Amino acid sequence: MRENARTRATIWKLAGWIAAACIANGAAVAASPPNVILIYADDLGAGLLGCYGQKIIRTPHIDRLAAEGMRFTNAHGCMYCAPARASLLTGLHDSHRGAWSITQGGLLIQQDQGKLGEEQVEKKLSTAIQAEPGEVFLAQVARRAGYHTAQFGKLDWGFTTTPERLKRHGWDDAFGFLDHVRAHGYYPPYLWRNGEKIPLPGNTHLDAGKTKESGYDSPEATRARRDRNGKAVYSQDVFIEALLQSIEEHRDERFFIYHPTQIPHGPVDVPEVHPDFADDDRLTDVQKEYASMVRILDDHVGRIMAKLRELDLDRKTMVIFTSDNGHELYYVENKGRGRSRSYHGELDVFKGSMDLAGLKWTNWEGGIHVPLIARWPGQVPAGSGSGLLTAGYDFMPTFAELMGVEIPDGKDGVSFLPTLLGRDQAARDFIVVNHAVLAGCWKLVKEKDRFLLFDLRRDPGERNDVSKEHPD
């Protein structure tokens, strides 16, 4: 009997090993899944990073991520902010009919101004973003795997949200803005942390000190941007300090940190011009300030990595850097030209869109192509690259597989964990971004009442519609 019991125990132990080995669909994941930090930059075109070809702005810390990890060249977000974040957090593409609705922005500013009462704000919020009872969000996937979940920065989606919704989305700790409109300024009078209002002394502007979005290089606009009156605390500095503290506090447990940055979303505002650009005659004043915002972002990535090394978490943490959508211009006039397929970076001294067609707010490649870099020492091959077609809604299945939990049912994403671990992975069939479908080298775009077809392998700038040559 004792021999049979020992045999059964051995069989069950072996079965457990086999099950654990199969969780990641055949991809060998380390016995202990890593911490995960997802840095989600705002309106950052891939071309602003040195590892993607930037020549004016140095980004040494993000470049080091790429040198020590994997850089993707065929990653896509969405056309603009809100759908990109909703897609990321739900694992659904942004073209589902009735998949979600978006709340009105500026509600909390209007409440602070006395234009709306609390009941009016609650009524407006109750009509949108009503999650289905069974809907699973990204942070909930991490919580199922036993991770502490934290978000620091811009609100996770919508144009106004609430502490209750952040909790429903799975965040143990959520610190940042609840109002998208206020998040366009960098000096808010207060932020929110888990339902508690956190005042920022010295910040006196209800609109967070938002600067002008036109006439960038006029003397008046420059003076307004550099006027520090009522602008004592830069919100992005608050977020990075809170993020580093969270790493410290949760060093002995698995954590998932989501950092949706404000920068470099405009209007341009920065505490001071970075020394790299102060005397650069190639740049206007507003371009120097914008470039400084990108440097702040890079410096903050460097601080995150330094903290991981300090706490001996460097090899225990996967760090992913990406953006919500393609590039946007906040430092030149007439940026409306960038909404056209005929625009290929002509206005941009930084070439943030890498001369791809269009900008943010379009589903041309310049509007949806994003940087994607992943680093996990010893697991993600250092100095590697991938042309795998990926979308923002692929993070949920990828993280589920990485963390060893089941991928939620009904999601659109495909895990790219095998690629991250340097293993073979079959190309996916297609991705969907707004009114566009990408499959292999092909891109089909619905433009008003017609369909356009592009061969991105031969024509990355989407200059030549070949739908007539390929009617099928």
Coordinates of C-alpha atoms in Angstrom, one line a residue:
M1 CA 0.0 0.0 0.0
R2 CA 2.8 2.4 1.0
E3 CA 4.5 1.6 -2.4
N4 CA 1.3 2.4 -4.3
A5 CA 0.9 5.7 -2.3
R6 CA 4.5 6.6 -3.2
T7 CA 3.8 5.8 -6.8
R8 CA 0.7 7.9 -6.9
A9 CA 2.5 10.8 -5.2
T10 CA 5.3 10.6 -7.8
I11 CA 2.7 10.5 -10.6
W12 CA 0.9 13.6 -9.2
K13 CA 4.2 15.4 -8.8
L14 CA 5.2 14.6 -12.4
A15 CA 1.8 15.7 -13.6
G16 CA 2.2 19.0 -11.8
W17 CA 5.6 19.5 -13.5
I18 CA 4.1 18.8 -16.9
A19 CA 1.2 21.1 -16.3
A20 CA 3.5 23.9 -15.3
A21 CA 5.7 23.3 -18.3
C22 CA 2.6 23.6 -20.6
I23 CA 1.1 26.7 -19.2
A24 CA 3.0 28.9 -21.6
N25 CA 1.8 26.9 -24.6
G26 CA 5.1 25.2 -25.1
A27 CA 7.3 28.3 -24.5
A28 CA 9.8 27.6 -21.6
V29 CA 9.2 30.3 -19.0
A30 CA 11.4 30.6 -16.0
A31 CA 10.1 28.7 -12.9
S32 CA 9.4 32.0 -11.3
P33 CA 7.5 34.5 -13.5
P34 CA 9.0 37.9 -13.5
N35 CA 7.7 41.2 -12.2
V36 CA 6.3 43.3 -15.1
I37 CA 6.7 47.0 -15.7
L38 CA 4.8 48.4 -18.7
I39 CA 5.8 51.9 -19.6
Y40 CA 3.2 53.4 -21.9
A41 CA 4.3 56.7 -23.4
D42 CA 1.8 59.2 -24.7
D43 CA 1.9 60.3 -28.4
L44 CA 5.5 59.1 -28.8
G45 CA 6.5 58.3 -32.3
A46 CA 9.1 55.6 -32.7
G47 CA 11.3 57.9 -34.6
L48 CA 11.9 60.0 -31.5
L49 CA 14.1 57.2 -30.0
G50 CA 17.7 56.7 -30.9
C51 CA 17.3 53.0 -31.3
Y52 CA 14.7 53.8 -34.1
G53 CA 16.9 56.3 -35.8
Q54 CA 16.5 59.6 -33.9
K55 CA 19.5 62.0 -34.6
I56 CA 18.8 65.1 -32.5
I57 CA 17.4 63.8 -29.2
R58 CA 19.5 61.4 -27.2
T59 CA 17.6 58.6 -25.5
P60 CA 20.4 56.5 -23.9
H61 CA 18.3 54.7 -21.3
I62 CA 15.6 53.6 -23.7
D63 CA 18.3 52.7 -26.3
R64 CA 19.9 50.5 -23.6
L65 CA 16.6 48.7 -23.1
A66 CA 16.7 47.8 -26.8
A67 CA 20.4 46.9 -26.7
E68 CA 19.8 44.5 -23.8
G69 CA 16.5 43.2 -25.0
M70 CA 14.3 43.0 -28.1
R71 CA 13.2 45.8 -30.4
F72 CA 10.0 45.3 -32.5
T73 CA 9.6 47.0 -35.9
N74 CA 6.0 46.1 -36.7
A75 CA 4.1 47.1 -33.6
H76 CA 0.8 49.0 -33.7
G77 CA -1.3 50.9 -31.3
C78 CA -4.5 52.9 -32.2
M79 CA -5.3 56.1 -33.9
Y80 CA -5.4 58.1 -30.7
C81 CA -5.4 57.9 -26.9
A82 CA -8.7 56.6 -25.5
P83 CA -9.3 53.7 -27.8
A84 CA -5.7 52.6 -27.5
R85 CA -5.9 52.4 -23.7
A86 CA -9.3 50.7 -23.8
S87 CA -7.9 48.2 -26.3
L88 CA -4.8 47.6 -24.1
L89 CA -6.7 47.0 -20.9
T90 CA -9.5 44.9 -22.4
G91 CA -7.5 42.8 -24.9
L92 CA -10.1 43.8 -27.6
H93 CA -9.4 45.6 -30.9
D94 CA -10.9 49.0 -31.3
S95 CA -13.5 48.2 -33.9
H96 CA -16.1 46.2 -32.0
R97 CA -19.5 47.7 -32.3
G98 CA -20.7 48.8 -28.9
A99 CA -17.6 47.3 -27.2
W100 CA -17.3 50.4 -25.0
S101 CA -18.3 54.1 -24.9
I102 CA -16.3 57.0 -23.8
T103 CA -17.1 59.5 -21.0
Q104 CA -17.1 63.3 -21.5
G105 CA -13.8 65.0 -20.6
G106 CA -13.4 68.0 -18.3
L107 CA -16.2 67.0 -15.9
L108 CA -14.0 67.4 -12.8
I109 CA -12.7 70.7 -13.9
Q110 CA -16.2 71.9 -14.5
Q111 CA -17.1 70.6 -11.0
D112 CA -14.2 72.5 -9.5
Q113 CA -15.3 75.6 -11.3
G114 CA -18.8 75.3 -9.8
K115 CA -20.4 74.7 -13.3
L116 CA -21.5 71.1 -12.4
G117 CA -22.6 69.6 -9.2
E118 CA -21.6 66.2 -7.8
E119 CA -24.9 64.6 -8.8
Q120 CA -24.6 66.0 -12.4
V121 CA -21.1 64.6 -12.7
E122 CA -22.2 61.2 -11.4
K123 CA -25.1 61.1 -13.8
K124 CA -22.9 61.9 -16.8
L125 CA -20.5 59.2 -15.8
S126 CA -23.1 56.6 -15.2
T127 CA -24.1 56.5 -18.9
A128 CA -20.7 55.3 -20.2
I129 CA -18.1 52.7 -19.7
Q130 CA -20.4 50.2 -18.0
A131 CA -18.3 47.1 -18.0
E132 CA -20.0 43.8 -18.6
P133 CA -20.2 41.8 -15.4
G134 CA -17.8 39.1 -16.8
E135 CA -15.4 41.5 -18.5
V136 CA -11.8 40.8 -17.6
F137 CA -9.2 43.7 -17.6
L138 CA -5.4 43.6 -17.8
A139 CA -4.8 44.2 -14.1
Q140 CA -7.2 41.5 -13.2
V141 CA -5.2 39.0 -15.1
A142 CA -2.1 40.0 -13.1
R143 CA -4.1 39.8 -9.8
R144 CA -5.2 36.3 -10.7
A145 CA -1.6 35.3 -10.9
G146 CA -0.9 36.8 -7.4
Y147 CA 0.7 40.0 -8.5
H148 CA 0.3 43.4 -6.7
T149 CA -1.1 45.7 -9.4
A150 CA -0.3 49.4 -9.5
Q151 CA -0.9 52.3 -12.0
F152 CA 0.9 55.6 -11.9
G153 CA 0.1 58.4 -14.4
K154 CA -2.6 59.4 -16.8
L155 CA -6.0 57.8 -16.3
D156 CA -6.4 54.3 -17.7
W157 CA -9.1 55.2 -20.2
G158 CA -12.0 57.3 -21.1
F159 CA -12.1 61.1 -20.7
T160 CA -13.2 61.0 -17.1
T161 CA -13.1 58.0 -14.7
T162 CA -13.7 57.2 -11.1
P163 CA -12.0 55.4 -8.2
E164 CA -14.7 52.7 -8.3
R165 CA -14.0 52.0 -12.0
L166 CA -10.2 51.8 -11.3
K167 CA -10.9 49.3 -8.6
R168 CA -13.2 47.4 -11.0
H169 CA -10.4 47.3 -13.5
G170 CA -8.2 45.4 -11.0
W171 CA -5.8 48.0 -9.6
D172 CA -4.6 47.6 -6.0
D173 CA -3.0 51.0 -6.2
A174 CA -4.0 53.7 -8.7
F175 CA -2.4 57.1 -8.5
G176 CA -2.9 59.8 -11.1
F177 CA -5.5 61.8 -13.0
L178 CA -9.2 61.0 -13.2
D179 CA -9.9 63.7 -15.9
H180 CA -8.3 63.4 -19.4
V181 CA -8.6 67.2 -20.1
R182 CA -6.8 68.1 -16.9
A183 CA -4.1 65.5 -17.8
H184 CA -3.1 67.8 -20.7
G185 CA -1.6 70.1 -18.2
Y186 CA 1.4 69.3 -16.1
Y187 CA 0.7 71.2 -12.9
P188 CA -2.6 69.9 -11.4
P189 CA -3.7 71.4 -8.1
Y190 CA -4.3 67.8 -6.9
L191 CA -4.1 64.2 -8.0
W192 CA -6.1 61.1 -6.9
R193 CA -4.8 58.0 -5.1
N194 CA -7.3 55.2 -4.5
G195 CA -10.2 57.6 -4.0
E196 CA -8.2 60.1 -1.9
K197 CA -7.5 63.6 -3.2
I198 CA -3.8 64.3 -3.0
P199 CA -3.1 68.1 -3.1
L200 CA 0.0 69.4 -4.8
P201 CA 0.9 72.6 -2.9
G202 CA 1.9 75.5 -5.2
N203 CA -0.1 74.3 -8.2
T204 CA -3.0 76.8 -8.4
H205 CA -4.4 76.3 -11.9
L206 CA -7.6 74.3 -12.2
D207 CA -6.7 73.4 -15.7
A208 CA -3.3 72.1 -14.5
G209 CA -1.5 75.1 -16.2
K210 CA -2.3 73.9 -19.7
T211 CA -0.5 76.0 -22.3
K212 CA -1.6 77.2 -25.8
E213 CA -1.9 74.8 -28.7
S214 CA -1.2 77.3 -31.4
G215 CA 1.1 80.2 -32.0
Y216 CA 3.9 78.1 -30.4
D217 CA 6.8 80.3 -31.4
S218 CA 5.2 83.7 -30.6
P219 CA 7.0 85.6 -27.8
E220 CA 3.7 85.6 -25.9
A221 CA 3.4 81.8 -26.1
T222 CA 7.0 81.3 -25.0
R223 CA 6.6 83.6 -22.0
A224 CA 3.4 81.8 -21.0
R225 CA 5.1 78.4 -21.2
R226 CA 8.0 79.6 -19.1
D227 CA 5.9 81.4 -16.5
R228 CA 6.2 79.3 -13.3
N229 CA 3.5 81.2 -11.4
G230 CA 1.2 78.7 -9.9
K231 CA 3.3 75.9 -11.3
A232 CA 5.4 74.4 -8.5
V233 CA 5.2 70.7 -8.9
Y234 CA 5.5 68.9 -12.3
S235 CA 3.1 65.9 -12.3
Q236 CA 5.5 63.6 -14.1
D237 CA 8.0 64.0 -11.3
V238 CA 5.3 63.0 -8.8
F239 CA 4.5 59.8 -10.7
I240 CA 8.1 58.6 -11.1
E241 CA 8.7 59.1 -7.3
A242 CA 5.6 57.1 -6.5
L243 CA 6.5 54.4 -8.9
L244 CA 10.0 54.0 -7.5
Q245 CA 8.6 53.9 -4.0
S246 CA 6.1 51.2 -5.0
I247 CA 9.0 49.0 -6.4
E248 CA 10.7 49.5 -3.0
E249 CA 7.6 48.6 -1.0
H250 CA 6.7 45.5 -3.0
R251 CA 10.2 44.2 -3.7
D252 CA 9.5 40.9 -1.9
E253 CA 6.3 40.1 -3.9
R254 CA 5.5 39.9 -7.6
F255 CA 4.3 43.2 -8.9
F256 CA 2.8 44.5 -12.1
I257 CA 3.3 48.2 -12.6
Y258 CA 1.6 50.2 -15.4
H259 CA 3.0 53.6 -16.1
P260 CA 0.9 55.6 -18.6
T261 CA 3.0 58.7 -18.9
Q262 CA 1.7 62.1 -19.8
I263 CA 4.9 63.0 -21.7
P264 CA 5.5 63.9 -24.4
H265 CA 1.8 64.7 -25.1
G266 CA 1.3 68.4 -25.7
P267 CA 0.7 71.2 -25.2
V268 CA 4.4 71.5 -24.6
D269 CA 5.4 72.3 -21.0
V270 CA 8.6 71.5 -19.2
P271 CA 10.2 72.9 -16.0
E272 CA 13.4 73.8 -17.9
V273 CA 15.1 73.3 -21.2
H274 CA 17.6 70.4 -21.1
P275 CA 21.3 71.4 -21.5
D276 CA 21.5 69.2 -24.7
F277 CA 19.2 71.7 -26.5
A278 CA 19.8 75.1 -24.9
D279 CA 22.2 76.2 -27.7
D280 CA 21.0 74.0 -30.6
D281 CA 20.5 76.5 -33.4
R282 CA 18.5 73.9 -35.4
L283 CA 15.6 74.1 -33.0
T284 CA 13.0 76.8 -32.1
D285 CA 12.2 77.5 -28.5
V286 CA 9.2 75.2 -28.4
Q287 CA 11.1 72.5 -30.2
K288 CA 13.8 72.7 -27.5
E289 CA 11.2 72.4 -24.8
Y290 CA 9.5 69.4 -26.6
A291 CA 12.9 67.6 -26.9
S292 CA 13.4 68.2 -23.2
M293 CA 10.1 66.4 -22.5
V294 CA 11.4 63.4 -24.4
R295 CA 14.7 63.5 -22.4
I296 CA 12.7 63.6 -19.1
L297 CA 10.9 60.4 -20.3
D298 CA 14.2 58.8 -21.0
D299 CA 15.7 59.9 -17.7
H300 CA 12.8 58.4 -15.9
V301 CA 13.3 55.1 -17.6
G302 CA 16.9 55.3 -16.5
R303 CA 15.7 55.8 -12.9
I304 CA 13.4 52.8 -13.0
M305 CA 16.2 50.6 -14.3
A306 CA 18.6 51.9 -11.7
K307 CA 16.1 51.1 -8.9
L308 CA 15.7 47.6 -10.2
R309 CA 19.5 47.1 -10.2
E310 CA 19.8 48.6 -6.7
L311 CA 17.2 46.2 -5.3
D312 CA 18.6 43.2 -7.2
L313 CA 15.4 42.9 -9.2
D314 CA 17.0 43.5 -12.5
R315 CA 16.9 39.9 -13.7
K316 CA 13.6 39.3 -12.1
T317 CA 11.7 41.9 -14.0
M318 CA 10.4 42.3 -17.5
V319 CA 10.3 45.9 -18.6
I320 CA 8.3 46.8 -21.7
F321 CA 8.3 50.2 -23.3
T322 CA 5.7 51.2 -25.9
S323 CA 3.3 54.0 -26.9
D324 CA -0.4 54.4 -27.4
N325 CA -0.4 55.7 -30.9
G326 CA 1.8 57.2 -33.6
H327 CA 3.5 60.6 -33.6
E328 CA 1.9 64.0 -33.1
L329 CA 3.3 67.5 -33.7
Y330 CA 3.0 69.9 -30.8
Y331 CA 5.7 72.3 -32.0
V332 CA 4.8 73.4 -35.5
E333 CA 1.8 75.2 -37.0
N334 CA -0.4 73.6 -39.7
K335 CA -0.1 70.2 -38.3
G336 CA -3.4 69.4 -39.8
R337 CA -1.4 68.5 -42.9
G338 CA -0.4 65.4 -41.0
R339 CA -3.9 64.0 -41.2
S340 CA -3.3 63.3 -44.9
R341 CA -1.8 60.2 -46.5
S342 CA 0.3 62.6 -48.6
Y343 CA 2.1 63.8 -45.4
H344 CA 5.5 62.1 -44.9
G345 CA 7.2 64.1 -42.1
E346 CA 7.9 67.2 -44.1
L347 CA 7.1 69.5 -41.1
D348 CA 9.0 67.6 -38.5
V349 CA 12.6 68.4 -37.6
F350 CA 12.7 65.3 -35.4
K351 CA 11.1 62.9 -37.9
G352 CA 9.1 61.3 -35.1
S353 CA 6.9 59.4 -37.6
M354 CA 10.0 58.1 -39.5
D355 CA 8.5 59.6 -42.7
L356 CA 5.6 57.2 -42.6
A357 CA 2.3 58.5 -43.9
G358 CA 0.1 60.6 -41.6
L359 CA 0.2 61.3 -37.9
K360 CA -1.9 60.6 -34.8
W361 CA -5.7 60.7 -35.5
T362 CA -5.2 58.7 -38.7
N363 CA -4.9 55.0 -39.4
W364 CA -2.0 55.6 -41.8
E365 CA 1.2 54.0 -40.5
G366 CA 2.4 57.3 -39.1
G367 CA -0.7 57.4 -36.9
I368 CA -0.7 53.8 -35.6
H369 CA 2.9 52.5 -35.8
V370 CA 4.5 52.5 -32.3
P371 CA 7.8 51.6 -30.7
L372 CA 7.9 48.3 -28.7
I373 CA 10.9 47.2 -26.7
A374 CA 11.1 44.4 -24.1
R375 CA 13.9 43.5 -21.7
W376 CA 14.2 40.5 -19.4
P377 CA 17.8 39.5 -18.8
G378 CA 18.5 35.8 -19.5
Q379 CA 15.1 35.2 -21.1
V380 CA 14.6 37.9 -23.8
P381 CA 17.6 37.6 -26.2
A382 CA 19.8 40.7 -25.8
G383 CA 20.3 42.9 -28.9
S384 CA 17.6 41.1 -30.8
G385 CA 14.9 42.4 -33.1
S386 CA 11.5 41.2 -34.5
G387 CA 9.3 42.1 -37.4
L388 CA 6.4 40.2 -35.9
L389 CA 3.1 41.9 -36.5
T390 CA 1.7 42.9 -33.1
A391 CA -1.1 45.1 -31.7
G392 CA -1.8 46.8 -28.4
Y393 CA -4.5 44.2 -27.5
D394 CA -1.8 41.5 -27.6
F395 CA -0.5 42.4 -24.2
M396 CA -3.2 40.7 -22.2
P397 CA -2.7 37.2 -23.6
T398 CA 1.1 37.8 -23.6
F399 CA 1.1 38.7 -19.9
A400 CA -1.4 35.9 -19.0
E401 CA 1.0 33.4 -20.6
L402 CA 4.0 34.9 -19.0
M403 CA 2.4 34.9 -15.5
G404 CA 1.1 31.4 -15.8
V405 CA -2.7 32.0 -15.9
E406 CA -5.3 31.2 -18.4
I407 CA -6.0 33.7 -21.2
P408 CA -9.5 35.1 -20.6
D409 CA -12.2 34.0 -23.1
G410 CA -13.4 36.2 -25.9
K411 CA -10.3 38.3 -26.3
D412 CA -8.8 39.3 -29.7
G413 CA -5.2 39.4 -28.8
V414 CA -2.5 36.8 -29.6
S415 CA 0.4 36.1 -27.2
F416 CA 3.8 37.1 -28.5
L417 CA 5.6 35.5 -25.6
P418 CA 7.3 32.8 -27.8
T419 CA 8.9 35.6 -29.9
L420 CA 10.0 37.4 -26.7
L421 CA 11.7 34.3 -25.5
G422 CA 13.6 33.9 -28.8
R423 CA 11.5 31.0 -30.0
D424 CA 9.8 30.4 -33.3
Q425 CA 6.3 31.8 -33.7
A426 CA 3.9 31.5 -36.6
A427 CA 2.8 34.8 -38.1
R428 CA -0.7 35.8 -37.0
D429 CA -3.4 36.1 -39.6
F430 CA -4.2 39.8 -39.1
I431 CA -4.7 42.7 -36.8
V432 CA -7.4 45.3 -36.8
V433 CA -6.9 49.0 -36.1
N434 CA -10.0 51.2 -36.5
H435 CA -10.9 51.0 -40.3
A436 CA -7.7 49.2 -41.2
V437 CA -6.7 45.5 -41.4
L438 CA -3.1 44.5 -41.6
A439 CA -2.1 40.9 -42.7
G440 CA 1.4 40.1 -43.5
C441 CA 2.8 42.8 -45.8
W442 CA -0.7 43.9 -46.8
K443 CA -2.8 46.7 -45.4
L444 CA -6.5 47.3 -46.3
V445 CA -7.9 50.7 -45.3
K446 CA -11.5 51.8 -45.5
E447 CA -11.5 55.5 -46.5
K448 CA -15.0 56.9 -46.7
D449 CA -16.8 54.8 -49.3
R450 CA -13.9 53.0 -50.8
F451 CA -11.2 50.5 -49.8
L452 CA -7.5 51.1 -50.4
L453 CA -4.8 48.4 -50.5
F454 CA -1.1 48.8 -49.8
D455 CA 1.9 46.5 -49.9
L456 CA 3.9 47.8 -46.9
R457 CA 6.9 45.6 -47.8
R458 CA 7.4 47.6 -51.0
D459 CA 5.6 50.7 -50.1
P460 CA 5.9 51.5 -46.3
G461 CA 4.9 55.1 -47.0
E462 CA 1.5 54.0 -48.4
R463 CA 1.9 56.1 -51.5
N464 CA 0.5 53.6 -54.0
D465 CA -3.0 52.1 -53.8
V466 CA -2.8 48.6 -55.4
S467 CA -6.4 47.6 -54.9
K468 CA -7.1 47.5 -58.6
E469 CA -4.1 45.2 -59.2
H470 CA -5.3 42.9 -56.4
P471 CA -9.2 43.0 -56.5
D472 CA -9.5 39.8 -54.4

